Coordinates of C-alpha atoms in Angstrom, one line a residue:
Chain A
M8 CA -22.3 31.5 -43.4
V9 CA -24.3 32.7 -40.4
K10 CA -21.1 33.5 -38.6
K11 CA -19.9 35.6 -41.5
I12 CA -23.1 37.5 -41.6
N13 CA -22.8 38.1 -37.9
L14 CA -19.3 39.4 -38.4
T15 CA -20.5 41.6 -41.3
L16 CA -23.1 43.1 -39.0
I17 CA -20.4 43.7 -36.4
S18 CA -18.2 45.4 -39.0
I19 CA -21.1 47.7 -40.0
L20 CA -21.8 48.4 -36.3
C21 CA -18.1 49.3 -35.9
I22 CA -18.1 51.7 -38.7
I23 CA -21.3 53.4 -37.6
S24 CA -20.0 53.6 -34.0
Y25 CA -16.7 55.0 -35.1
F26 CA -18.3 57.8 -37.1
S27 CA -20.8 58.5 -34.3
I28 CA -17.9 59.6 -32.1
P29 CA -18.3 63.4 -32.3
Y30 CA -14.7 64.1 -33.2
Y31 CA -14.7 61.8 -36.2
R32 CA -18.3 62.7 -37.2
N33 CA -17.3 66.4 -37.4
W34 CA -14.1 65.5 -39.2
A35 CA -15.9 63.4 -41.8
E36 CA -18.6 66.2 -42.3
E37 CA -15.9 68.9 -42.8
K38 CA -13.7 66.8 -44.9
F39 CA -16.2 65.1 -47.3
F40 CA -19.6 66.8 -47.0
A41 CA -18.9 70.5 -46.5
E42 CA -20.2 72.9 -49.1
G43 CA -17.9 73.3 -52.1
Q44 CA -15.8 70.2 -51.2
G45 CA -17.8 67.6 -53.1
I46 CA -16.6 66.1 -56.4
E47 CA -20.0 66.9 -57.9
E48 CA -19.5 70.6 -57.2
Q49 CA -15.9 70.7 -58.3
Y50 CA -16.3 68.6 -61.5
P51 CA -18.0 71.4 -63.5
M52 CA -15.1 73.7 -62.7
L53 CA -12.1 72.0 -64.3
G54 CA -10.4 75.1 -65.7
L55 CA -6.9 75.7 -64.3
Q56 CA -7.6 79.3 -63.3
Q57 CA -10.9 78.2 -61.7
R58 CA -9.0 75.7 -59.6
M59 CA -6.2 78.1 -58.7
T60 CA -8.8 80.7 -57.6
Y61 CA -10.7 78.1 -55.6
R62 CA -7.5 77.2 -53.8
F63 CA -5.8 80.5 -53.3
G64 CA -8.8 82.9 -53.2
K65 CA -9.1 86.6 -54.0
T66 CA -5.5 87.3 -53.3
Y67 CA -4.4 85.2 -56.2
L68 CA -6.7 87.1 -58.5
M69 CA -5.2 90.4 -57.3
Y70 CA -1.7 89.1 -58.0
L71 CA -2.8 88.2 -61.5
E72 CA -4.3 91.7 -61.9
I73 CA -1.1 93.3 -60.7
A74 CA 0.9 91.3 -63.2
R75 CA -1.6 92.2 -66.0
M76 CA -1.2 95.9 -65.3
I77 CA 2.6 95.7 -65.2
R78 CA 2.7 93.7 -68.4
S79 CA 0.4 96.1 -70.2
T80 CA 3.1 98.7 -69.9
K81 CA 5.6 96.4 -71.6
D82 CA 8.2 97.0 -68.9
K83 CA 10.7 94.2 -69.3
N84 CA 12.6 95.0 -66.2
A85 CA 9.7 95.3 -63.8
L86 CA 10.7 94.7 -60.1
L87 CA 7.9 95.1 -57.6
L88 CA 8.3 96.2 -54.0
M89 CA 5.9 94.2 -51.9
P90 CA 4.6 95.3 -48.5
R91 CA 4.8 93.0 -45.5
D92 CA 1.7 91.5 -44.0
S93 CA 2.2 93.6 -40.9
Q94 CA 2.0 96.7 -43.0
L95 CA -1.2 95.5 -44.7
K96 CA -2.7 94.7 -41.3
E97 CA -1.9 98.2 -40.1
G98 CA -3.4 99.7 -43.2
K99 CA -6.6 97.6 -42.6
V100 CA -6.3 95.9 -45.9
R101 CA -8.6 92.9 -46.3
D102 CA -8.6 90.1 -48.9
F103 CA -5.0 90.7 -49.9
L104 CA -2.0 88.9 -48.4
S105 CA 1.6 89.6 -49.0
C106 CA 3.8 86.9 -50.4
E107 CA 7.5 86.2 -50.7
P108 CA 9.3 86.8 -54.1
A109 CA 9.4 83.1 -54.9
V110 CA 5.7 82.6 -54.5
F111 CA 4.9 85.8 -56.4
Y112 CA 7.0 84.5 -59.2
Y113 CA 5.3 81.2 -59.1
F114 CA 1.9 82.8 -59.5
T115 CA 2.7 85.6 -62.0
G116 CA 6.1 85.2 -63.6
L117 CA 7.1 88.6 -62.3
K118 CA 9.9 89.5 -59.9
S119 CA 9.3 91.1 -56.5
V120 CA 11.3 91.9 -53.4
F121 CA 10.7 93.0 -49.9
A122 CA 12.3 96.3 -48.7
N123 CA 15.2 94.6 -46.9
S124 CA 16.4 92.7 -50.0
P125 CA 19.7 93.8 -51.6
A126 CA 17.9 94.1 -54.9
A127 CA 15.3 96.5 -53.5
K128 CA 17.4 99.5 -54.7
D129 CA 16.2 98.6 -58.3
V130 CA 12.5 98.5 -57.6
N131 CA 10.4 100.4 -60.1
W132 CA 6.9 99.3 -59.1
V133 CA 5.3 99.2 -55.6
V134 CA 2.1 97.9 -54.0
T135 CA 0.9 100.8 -51.8
I136 CA -2.0 101.0 -49.3
E137 CA -4.5 103.7 -50.0
H138 CA -8.0 103.9 -48.4
N139 CA -7.6 100.4 -47.0
Q140 CA -7.0 98.9 -50.5
P141 CA -3.8 97.7 -52.2
N142 CA -2.8 99.8 -55.2
L143 CA -0.2 99.4 -57.8
R144 CA 2.1 102.5 -58.5
R145 CA 5.0 103.0 -60.7
I146 CA 8.2 104.5 -59.1
T147 CA 9.3 107.3 -61.2
T148 CA 12.1 109.1 -59.3
P149 CA 15.0 107.9 -57.1
E150 CA 13.7 110.2 -54.3
L151 CA 10.3 108.4 -54.3
R152 CA 12.1 105.0 -54.3
K153 CA 14.2 106.0 -51.2
Q154 CA 11.2 107.4 -49.4
L155 CA 9.2 104.2 -50.0
L156 CA 12.1 101.9 -49.0
D157 CA 12.6 103.9 -45.8
T158 CA 8.9 103.5 -45.0
Y159 CA 8.6 99.8 -46.0
L160 CA 11.8 98.8 -44.0
K161 CA 10.0 99.6 -40.8
Y162 CA 7.8 96.6 -41.2
K163 CA 9.0 93.0 -40.6
Chain B
M11 CA -5.8 64.9 -68.0
N12 CA -3.8 62.5 -70.2
A13 CA -5.0 59.1 -69.2
A14 CA -2.6 57.4 -71.6
G15 CA 0.3 59.2 -70.0
L16 CA -0.9 58.1 -66.6
L17 CA -1.2 54.5 -67.7
L18 CA 2.2 54.5 -69.2
L19 CA 3.6 55.9 -65.9
L20 CA 1.8 53.3 -63.8
I21 CA 3.3 50.5 -66.0
A22 CA 6.7 52.1 -65.8
H23 CA 6.5 52.5 -62.0
Y24 CA 5.4 48.9 -61.6
F25 CA 8.1 47.3 -63.8
T26 CA 10.8 49.6 -62.5
G27 CA 10.0 48.7 -58.9
R28 CA 9.5 45.1 -59.6
G29 CA 12.8 44.8 -61.3
I30 CA 14.6 46.6 -58.4
I31 CA 12.9 44.4 -55.8
K32 CA 13.9 41.2 -57.8
L33 CA 17.5 42.0 -57.2
F34 CA 17.0 41.4 -53.5
N35 CA 15.4 38.0 -54.0
L36 CA 12.7 38.5 -51.4
H37 CA 10.0 35.9 -50.8
I38 CA 7.0 38.1 -50.2
K39 CA 3.4 37.9 -51.0
P40 CA 2.4 39.0 -54.6
I41 CA 0.1 41.7 -53.2
E42 CA 2.9 43.1 -51.0
N43 CA 5.3 42.9 -54.0
F44 CA 2.7 44.9 -56.0
G45 CA 2.4 47.7 -53.5
L46 CA 6.2 47.9 -52.9
S47 CA 6.8 47.9 -56.6
L48 CA 4.7 51.0 -57.1
M49 CA 6.4 52.7 -54.2
V50 CA 9.9 52.0 -55.3
G51 CA 9.0 52.6 -59.0
V52 CA 7.7 56.1 -58.2
A53 CA 11.0 57.0 -56.3
F54 CA 13.2 55.8 -59.2
I55 CA 11.2 57.5 -61.9
S56 CA 11.7 60.8 -60.0
V57 CA 15.3 61.0 -61.2
T58 CA 14.4 61.0 -64.9
P59 CA 14.6 64.9 -65.3
N60 CA 17.9 64.9 -63.4
L61 CA 19.3 62.3 -65.8
L62 CA 18.1 64.3 -68.8
Q63 CA 19.7 67.5 -67.3
F64 CA 23.0 65.7 -66.8
L65 CA 23.0 64.5 -70.4
H66 CA 22.1 68.1 -71.6
I67 CA 18.9 66.9 -73.1
P68 CA 16.0 69.4 -73.0
I69 CA 13.3 68.6 -70.5
V70 CA 10.3 68.4 -72.9
K71 CA 7.5 66.0 -73.0
T72 CA 8.9 63.6 -75.7
N73 CA 12.3 63.4 -74.0
V74 CA 10.8 62.8 -70.6
I75 CA 8.6 60.0 -72.1
Y76 CA 11.7 58.4 -73.7
G77 CA 13.6 58.8 -70.4
V78 CA 10.9 57.2 -68.3
V79 CA 10.6 54.3 -70.8
A80 CA 14.4 53.8 -70.9
L81 CA 14.7 53.9 -67.1
A82 CA 11.8 51.5 -66.7
C83 CA 13.4 49.1 -69.3
A84 CA 16.8 49.3 -67.6
C85 CA 15.4 48.7 -64.1
S86 CA 13.2 45.8 -65.4
L87 CA 16.2 43.8 -66.8
P88 CA 16.5 41.7 -63.5
L89 CA 13.0 40.4 -64.3
L90 CA 14.4 38.7 -67.4
I91 CA 16.9 36.7 -65.3
K92 CA 15.5 33.2 -64.7
F93 CA 12.4 34.4 -66.3
K94 CA 9.3 32.3 -65.7
V95 CA 5.9 32.9 -67.1
P96 CA 4.1 34.3 -64.0
R97 CA 1.4 32.0 -62.7
I98 CA -1.7 33.7 -61.4
G99 CA -2.3 31.9 -58.2
K100 CA -5.7 31.5 -56.5
L101 CA -7.2 34.9 -55.9
T102 CA -8.0 35.5 -52.3
L103 CA -11.2 37.4 -52.3
P104 CA -12.1 39.6 -49.3
Q105 CA -14.4 38.2 -46.7
L106 CA -18.0 39.4 -46.5
Y107 CA -17.3 41.3 -43.3
E108 CA -14.4 43.2 -44.9
I109 CA -16.7 44.6 -47.6
P110 CA -18.3 47.4 -45.5
F111 CA -14.9 48.6 -44.5
F112 CA -13.6 48.3 -48.0
L113 CA -16.4 50.5 -49.2
V114 CA -15.5 53.2 -46.6
F115 CA -11.8 52.9 -47.6
L116 CA -12.7 53.2 -51.3
F117 CA -14.7 56.3 -50.6
I118 CA -11.9 57.9 -48.6
I119 CA -9.2 57.1 -51.1
V120 CA -11.3 58.2 -54.1
V121 CA -11.8 61.6 -52.5
S122 CA -8.0 61.8 -51.8
V123 CA -7.2 60.9 -55.4
W124 CA -9.7 63.5 -56.7
R125 CA -8.3 66.2 -54.5
C126 CA -4.7 65.3 -55.5
F127 CA -5.8 65.8 -59.2
Y128 CA -8.1 68.8 -58.7
L129 CA -6.2 71.0 -56.4
P130 CA -2.9 72.7 -57.2
A131 CA 0.2 72.4 -55.0
T132 CA -0.6 74.5 -51.9
A133 CA 2.1 74.2 -49.3
R134 CA 4.3 77.2 -49.1
D135 CA 7.4 74.9 -48.9
M136 CA 6.4 73.6 -52.4
I137 CA 5.4 76.7 -54.3
A138 CA 8.5 78.5 -52.9
G139 CA 10.8 75.5 -53.8
P140 CA 10.3 72.2 -55.7
E141 CA 7.0 73.1 -57.4
L142 CA 8.3 76.5 -58.4
I143 CA 11.4 74.9 -60.0
A144 CA 9.4 72.2 -61.6
E145 CA 6.9 74.6 -63.1
Y146 CA 9.6 76.7 -64.7
A147 CA 11.6 73.6 -65.8
V148 CA 8.5 72.5 -67.7
R149 CA 8.1 76.0 -69.3
E150 CA 11.8 76.5 -70.1
G151 CA 13.0 73.0 -70.6
T152 CA 15.8 73.0 -68.0
L153 CA 16.2 72.6 -64.3
L154 CA 18.6 75.6 -64.3
N155 CA 15.9 78.1 -65.1
S156 CA 14.8 81.7 -64.4
V157 CA 13.7 80.8 -60.9
F158 CA 17.2 81.3 -59.8
S159 CA 17.2 84.9 -61.0
V160 CA 14.5 85.7 -58.4
D161 CA 15.3 86.8 -54.9
L162 CA 15.3 83.5 -53.0
S163 CA 16.7 84.9 -49.7
T164 CA 13.4 84.4 -47.9
T165 CA 13.3 80.6 -48.5
N166 CA 15.7 77.6 -48.5
N167 CA 13.2 75.3 -50.2
H168 CA 15.2 75.3 -53.4
F169 CA 17.9 73.3 -51.6
K170 CA 15.5 70.4 -50.8
S171 CA 15.6 67.0 -52.4
S172 CA 14.8 66.8 -56.1
Y173 CA 12.5 63.9 -55.4
I174 CA 9.3 66.1 -55.7
T175 CA 10.8 68.4 -58.4
G176 CA 11.5 65.4 -60.6
L177 CA 8.1 63.8 -60.1
Q178 CA 6.3 67.1 -60.6
I179 CA 8.1 67.6 -63.9
V180 CA 7.3 64.1 -65.1
Y181 CA 3.6 64.3 -64.1
K182 CA 3.1 67.8 -65.4
L183 CA 4.4 66.9 -68.8
M184 CA 2.8 63.4 -69.1
V185 CA -0.4 63.6 -67.1
A186 CA -1.9 66.9 -65.9
P187 CA -0.8 70.5 -65.5
F188 CA -0.8 70.3 -61.7
G189 CA 1.1 67.1 -61.6
Q190 CA 0.7 65.6 -58.1
L191 CA -1.0 62.3 -59.0
W192 CA 2.3 60.4 -58.3
L193 CA 1.3 61.0 -54.6
S194 CA -1.9 59.0 -55.1
V195 CA 0.1 56.2 -56.8
I196 CA 2.5 56.0 -53.9
V197 CA -0.3 56.3 -51.3
I198 CA -2.3 53.5 -52.9
G199 CA 0.8 51.2 -53.2
F200 CA 1.6 51.8 -49.6
L201 CA -1.9 51.3 -48.3
I202 CA -2.1 47.9 -50.2
F203 CA 1.3 46.9 -48.6
L204 CA 0.2 48.1 -45.2
Y205 CA -3.2 46.3 -45.3
S206 CA -1.5 43.1 -46.3
I207 CA 0.8 43.3 -43.3
L208 CA -2.1 44.0 -41.0
R209 CA -4.2 41.1 -42.4
S210 CA -1.3 38.7 -42.1
R211 CA -1.1 39.3 -38.4
L212 CA -4.6 39.9 -37.3
H213 CA -8.1 38.8 -38.1
P214 CA -9.4 40.8 -41.1
L215 CA -12.0 42.5 -38.9
L216 CA -9.4 43.8 -36.6
A217 CA -7.1 44.6 -39.5
C218 CA -9.8 46.7 -41.1
F219 CA -10.5 48.6 -37.9
I220 CA -6.8 49.4 -37.3
F221 CA -6.6 50.4 -41.0
L222 CA -9.6 52.7 -40.6
L223 CA -8.0 54.3 -37.5
F224 CA -4.9 55.0 -39.5
L225 CA -6.7 56.3 -42.6
T226 CA -8.7 58.8 -40.6
I227 CA -5.8 60.5 -38.8
P228 CA -6.6 64.0 -39.9
D229 CA -3.2 65.3 -40.9
V230 CA -1.9 62.0 -42.3
Y231 CA -5.0 61.9 -44.5
A232 CA -4.5 65.5 -45.6
Y233 CA -1.0 64.7 -46.8
T234 CA -2.3 62.0 -49.1
Y235 CA -3.3 64.8 -51.4
L236 CA -1.1 67.7 -50.3
I237 CA 2.3 67.1 -51.8
L238 CA 5.2 67.4 -49.3
Y239 CA 8.1 65.2 -48.4
D240 CA 6.7 63.7 -45.2
Y241 CA 4.2 61.1 -46.4
S242 CA 6.7 59.6 -48.8
N243 CA 9.4 59.8 -46.1
M244 CA 7.1 58.0 -43.7
I245 CA 6.3 55.1 -46.0
F246 CA 9.9 54.4 -47.0
F247 CA 11.0 54.7 -43.4
F248 CA 8.3 52.3 -42.3
S249 CA 8.9 49.8 -45.1
G250 CA 12.7 49.8 -44.2
F251 CA 11.8 49.3 -40.6
Y252 CA 9.4 46.4 -41.4
F253 CA 12.0 44.5 -43.3
L254 CA 14.7 45.1 -40.7
T255 CA 12.3 43.8 -38.0
A256 CA 11.6 40.7 -40.2
F257 CA 15.3 40.1 -40.5
L258 CA 16.0 40.4 -36.8
T259 CA 13.0 38.4 -35.6
E260 CA 12.0 35.9 -38.2
D261 CA 15.4 34.6 -39.3
K262 CA 15.0 36.0 -42.8
P263 CA 18.1 36.0 -45.1
K264 CA 20.5 38.9 -45.4
S265 CA 18.7 40.1 -48.5
Y266 CA 16.0 41.4 -46.2
F267 CA 18.6 43.5 -44.3
L268 CA 20.0 44.9 -47.6
F269 CA 16.5 45.6 -48.8
S270 CA 15.8 47.4 -45.5
S271 CA 18.9 49.5 -46.1
F272 CA 17.7 50.2 -49.6
L273 CA 14.3 51.4 -48.4
F274 CA 16.0 53.5 -45.8
G275 CA 18.1 54.9 -48.6
L276 CA 15.0 56.0 -50.5
A277 CA 13.7 57.6 -47.2
T278 CA 17.0 59.5 -47.0
F279 CA 16.7 60.5 -50.7
V280 CA 13.3 62.1 -49.8
R281 CA 14.5 63.7 -46.6
T282 CA 18.3 63.6 -45.9
D283 CA 17.8 64.2 -42.2
T284 CA 16.4 60.6 -42.0
A285 CA 19.9 59.2 -42.1
A286 CA 20.4 60.5 -38.6
L287 CA 17.4 58.5 -37.4
I288 CA 18.6 55.4 -39.2
A289 CA 22.0 55.6 -37.5
M290 CA 20.1 55.6 -34.1
L291 CA 18.9 52.0 -34.9
Y292 CA 22.3 50.6 -34.3
P293 CA 22.0 50.2 -30.5
M294 CA 18.8 48.2 -30.9
M295 CA 20.3 46.0 -33.7
W296 CA 23.5 45.3 -31.7
F297 CA 21.5 44.4 -28.7
Q298 CA 19.5 41.9 -30.7
Y299 CA 22.8 40.4 -31.9
Y300 CA 24.1 40.3 -28.4
R301 CA 21.0 38.4 -27.2
K302 CA 21.4 35.9 -30.1
K303 CA 25.2 35.6 -29.4
A304 CA 25.8 36.5 -33.0
P305 CA 29.3 36.2 -34.4
V306 CA 31.5 39.3 -35.0
K307 CA 30.9 39.2 -38.8
D308 CA 27.2 40.0 -38.1
Y309 CA 28.2 43.1 -36.3
V310 CA 30.5 44.1 -39.2
F311 CA 27.7 43.3 -41.7
S312 CA 25.3 45.5 -39.8
A313 CA 27.4 48.6 -40.9
S314 CA 25.7 48.1 -44.4
L315 CA 22.4 49.4 -42.9
L316 CA 23.8 52.9 -43.6
A317 CA 25.2 52.0 -47.1
F318 CA 22.2 53.0 -49.1
P319 CA 21.3 56.0 -46.9
F320 CA 24.9 57.2 -47.3
I321 CA 24.7 56.8 -51.1
A322 CA 21.4 58.7 -51.1
Y323 CA 22.9 61.5 -49.0
I324 CA 25.9 61.8 -51.3
I325 CA 23.6 61.9 -54.4
C326 CA 21.3 64.6 -52.9
I327 CA 23.9 66.9 -51.3
H328 CA 27.1 66.4 -53.3
I329 CA 25.8 65.5 -56.8
F330 CA 22.3 66.8 -57.4
L331 CA 22.5 70.0 -55.3
P332 CA 25.7 71.4 -56.9
A333 CA 24.5 70.4 -60.4
F334 CA 21.0 71.8 -60.2
V335 CA 21.1 74.7 -57.8
P336 CA 23.5 77.5 -58.7
F337 CA 23.8 78.6 -55.1
K338 CA 26.2 77.3 -52.5
F339 CA 24.5 75.2 -49.8
D340 CA 26.4 75.3 -46.6
V341 CA 25.1 72.9 -44.0
S342 CA 27.1 74.6 -41.3
N343 CA 24.8 77.6 -41.6
E344 CA 21.9 75.5 -40.5
I345 CA 23.5 74.0 -37.4
N346 CA 22.7 75.4 -33.9
P347 CA 25.6 77.7 -33.0
N348 CA 24.9 77.2 -29.3
L349 CA 25.3 73.4 -29.0
G350 CA 26.6 73.7 -25.4
D351 CA 23.1 74.6 -24.2
V352 CA 21.5 71.2 -24.0
S353 CA 18.4 72.5 -22.2
F354 CA 16.9 73.2 -25.6
L355 CA 16.9 69.5 -26.3
F356 CA 14.9 68.6 -23.2
Q357 CA 12.6 71.6 -23.7
R358 CA 11.9 70.4 -27.2
L359 CA 11.2 66.9 -26.0
Q360 CA 8.8 68.3 -23.4
D361 CA 7.2 70.5 -26.1
I362 CA 6.6 67.5 -28.3
F363 CA 4.4 66.0 -25.6
T364 CA 2.8 69.0 -24.0
L365 CA 2.4 71.4 -27.0
L366 CA 2.0 68.9 -29.8
I367 CA 0.8 65.4 -29.0
F368 CA -1.3 66.0 -25.9
S369 CA -2.7 69.4 -26.7
A370 CA -5.8 70.7 -28.6
H371 CA -3.5 71.2 -31.6
G372 CA -2.4 67.6 -31.3
L373 CA -6.0 66.4 -31.3
Q374 CA -6.6 68.3 -34.6
V375 CA -3.5 66.7 -36.1
Y376 CA -3.6 63.1 -34.9
G377 CA -7.1 62.7 -33.6
Y378 CA -7.4 60.0 -31.0
F379 CA -5.0 57.7 -32.7
I380 CA -2.1 58.2 -30.3
H381 CA -4.4 57.9 -27.3
T382 CA -5.7 54.6 -28.7
F383 CA -2.2 53.3 -29.1
L384 CA -1.2 54.3 -25.6
F385 CA -4.3 52.6 -24.2
L386 CA -3.4 49.4 -26.0
L387 CA 0.2 49.6 -24.9
I388 CA -0.8 50.0 -21.3
A389 CA -3.3 47.2 -21.6
D390 CA -0.6 44.9 -23.0
A391 CA 1.8 45.9 -20.3
V392 CA -0.7 45.3 -17.5
V393 CA -2.3 42.2 -18.8
F394 CA 0.7 40.4 -20.3
R395 CA 3.5 42.1 -18.5
K396 CA 5.9 41.4 -21.3
F397 CA 6.3 42.3 -25.0
S398 CA 7.3 40.0 -27.8
K399 CA 10.6 40.6 -29.6
Q400 CA 8.9 42.3 -32.5
S401 CA 6.9 44.6 -30.2
S402 CA 10.0 45.6 -28.3
I403 CA 11.8 46.5 -31.5
I404 CA 8.8 48.5 -32.7
L405 CA 8.5 50.4 -29.4
Y406 CA 12.2 51.2 -29.7
G407 CA 11.5 52.6 -33.2
I408 CA 8.7 54.8 -31.9
V409 CA 10.9 56.2 -29.1
L410 CA 13.7 56.6 -31.6
V411 CA 11.6 58.8 -33.8
V412 CA 10.3 61.0 -31.0
V413 CA 13.7 61.4 -29.4
G414 CA 15.5 61.6 -32.7
L415 CA 13.2 64.5 -33.8
A416 CA 14.0 66.3 -30.6
I417 CA 17.8 65.8 -31.3
L418 CA 17.4 67.0 -34.8
S419 CA 15.6 70.2 -33.6
Y420 CA 18.4 70.8 -31.2
L421 CA 21.0 70.4 -33.9
L422 CA 19.1 72.2 -36.6
P423 CA 16.9 75.1 -35.3
L424 CA 15.0 75.2 -38.6
V425 CA 13.3 71.9 -37.5
D426 CA 10.4 73.7 -35.9
L427 CA 7.7 72.1 -33.7
R428 CA 4.5 72.9 -35.5
N429 CA 5.6 71.9 -39.0
T430 CA 8.7 69.7 -39.4
T431 CA 8.3 67.9 -36.1
K432 CA 4.6 67.5 -36.4
R433 CA 5.0 65.9 -39.8
G434 CA 8.1 64.0 -38.7
L435 CA 6.0 62.2 -36.1
F436 CA 4.1 60.5 -38.9
K437 CA 7.0 58.0 -38.8
A438 CA 6.2 57.3 -35.2
V439 CA 2.4 57.0 -36.0
I440 CA 2.9 54.4 -38.7
L441 CA 5.1 52.4 -36.3
M442 CA 2.3 52.6 -33.8
V443 CA 0.1 50.9 -36.4
F444 CA 2.7 48.2 -36.8
Y445 CA 2.8 47.8 -33.0
M446 CA -1.0 47.4 -32.9
A447 CA -0.7 44.6 -35.5
N448 CA 1.7 42.8 -33.1
S449 CA -0.1 43.7 -29.9
N450 CA -0.6 40.7 -27.6
L451 CA -4.1 41.9 -26.7
L452 CA -5.2 42.3 -30.3
Q453 CA -3.7 39.0 -31.3
R454 CA -5.6 37.2 -28.5
L455 CA -8.7 39.0 -29.7
S456 CA -7.9 38.0 -33.2
S457 CA -7.5 34.4 -32.1
F458 CA -10.9 34.6 -30.3
I459 CA -12.6 35.9 -33.4
Y460 CA -11.1 33.2 -35.5
K461 CA -12.4 30.6 -33.1
M462 CA -15.9 32.1 -33.4
E463 CA -15.7 32.2 -37.1
L464 CA -14.0 29.0 -37.9
P465 CA -16.1 25.8 -38.6
K466 CA -15.5 23.0 -36.1
D467 CA -13.9 20.9 -38.8
E468 CA -10.2 21.0 -38.0
N469 CA -9.1 20.6 -41.6
K470 CA -11.0 23.6 -42.6
A471 CA -9.6 25.4 -39.5
A472 CA -6.0 24.5 -40.6
T473 CA -6.7 26.0 -44.0
M474 CA -7.9 29.2 -42.5
I475 CA -4.9 29.3 -40.2
N476 CA -2.5 29.0 -43.0
R477 CA -3.9 32.2 -44.4
N478 CA -2.5 34.0 -41.3
E479 CA 1.1 33.7 -42.6
G480 CA 2.6 36.4 -40.5
L481 CA 3.6 34.3 -37.6
K482 CA 4.4 30.7 -38.4
E483 CA 7.5 30.2 -36.4
N484 CA 8.6 29.2 -33.0
S485 CA 7.4 31.5 -30.2
K486 CA 4.6 30.4 -27.8
E487 CA 2.6 33.5 -28.6
K488 CA 2.8 32.8 -32.3
V489 CA 1.7 29.2 -31.8
M490 CA -1.3 30.4 -29.8
V491 CA -2.4 32.9 -32.4
A492 CA -1.7 30.7 -35.4
A493 CA -3.5 27.6 -34.1
P494 CA -6.4 28.6 -31.9
N495 CA -7.9 25.0 -32.0
K496 CA -4.6 23.5 -30.9
Q497 CA -4.6 25.8 -27.9
K498 CA -7.7 23.9 -26.6
K499 CA -5.9 20.6 -26.7
K500 CA -3.1 22.1 -24.5

């Protein structure tokens, strides 16, 4: 029994030594004990939207707002022209990231395209950049659509 | 969360896997059987939505439940053959010195399970592919849903294996809206299996330490709660490799070889490119046969290693893909058009070491695990100057994964370094764990600790030794590890 107790003390020492190594100590602190990561902090927020927002941040909320605004117009053929990240960066937009059509559909149930998509000729909504903020605009004329596509095509 | 749904699924996974494993007539420990049953059961249940789709049955909760139950019952039929009431043998409790480690493992795994439940699917490859299709299949009741009316030209993830799509559908309908908990089931099943292997080869104290080293590899741990293909691919590849090694080195029956092929088949079902790595095992196998002066029929039989991977490939690419994705998938579009330029292959091999493993980025991904493995390998080479047959085979496997990934990158440019290759190396990492369990140095250390621990009474010592079932047979090294007291008499 004494030998088993000695081995138990050795195992405790091993564990303490292992997590005293700076790399693993930092990893454990970031992974398990960082603010907002604990089960006790997350347990009160079990709503699906809360968890989605926790994971995907402000951009996700903005996608939902875009979808809400489009749906409020009851447009059943909405197709959104999404800017590229390079365009958002140039426009100094913060807290909003572009996403590909599949991901936007996953979050909102609405269809979107980039300017180089074959379906882009049918876009009737667009996310523009005004005063360093993303804005949703409806495309009302073919000339406006062409102008927007020509501009958005410059960004990759 | 629907706890009843989760319980039903756990039972279904267990009996499905148990029934499939029974077909191979393996003699493995009950605890290993339990872990493997969960793993195999999860993989099999993943095809439930596909089967419903084939039968034109709407994918709704009730139908999925019936499908899961029907599949579990069908796969459990082998358990009824020569049915005996199971005897619950003497329970082996953990040793006192394992308990501190177990508490740490429990904490780490509980956090993983919680995050698997709490967080939604995050990886872009998922929400632009399998998770997207699963989410709309649940909403619309069919795999052929409105997702395919969206512009999918920026992604190819809808062409990936239906393994995750199927599991997400089942778990979203039966357990929780984010699904995902199947990953925790398969992780726990695998960790049980892995720990049992480690414990059968090493003293529990060393087994625990190696297990801790593995569990705290940063990216490997992260993928225990972030759904992607690579963790599942890793565990099936490793399990197949484990049984192949047992067949080649421990004179196990051919059923072990076939089970190895079966597990490799599951690995291929998860990621079809795994078949290429499995094919690269042949030189090693044939060399083992050559050393044993095996008859020609053994060489012929070895062709069956690719049988299940081939079947899995056909199911994925030529049955499921045309049936469930209404776009043509042309593999030739993915292949490198400039195959004549082999310099890319060597560059990628170099990059794996310089930009991935031995770099600041590699440290973030793998921690010090690979460094620890290399230290042990060099120590074994310097001190003992030779490797056991098992160790040699495992080292071949590690090299195969590294070189194989470089070859795959060369053939398929989409296999990039910082994502696909990084995660593909998980297969090499788990083989490194297996090497550590067979390391000469660690086995000597294990023997030393047993001597320290064991009472002087030889009868009691023999009982303790019998618990170390991993290496009972004929090599000198095995005799030394398995019978430390007998070594003194020598």
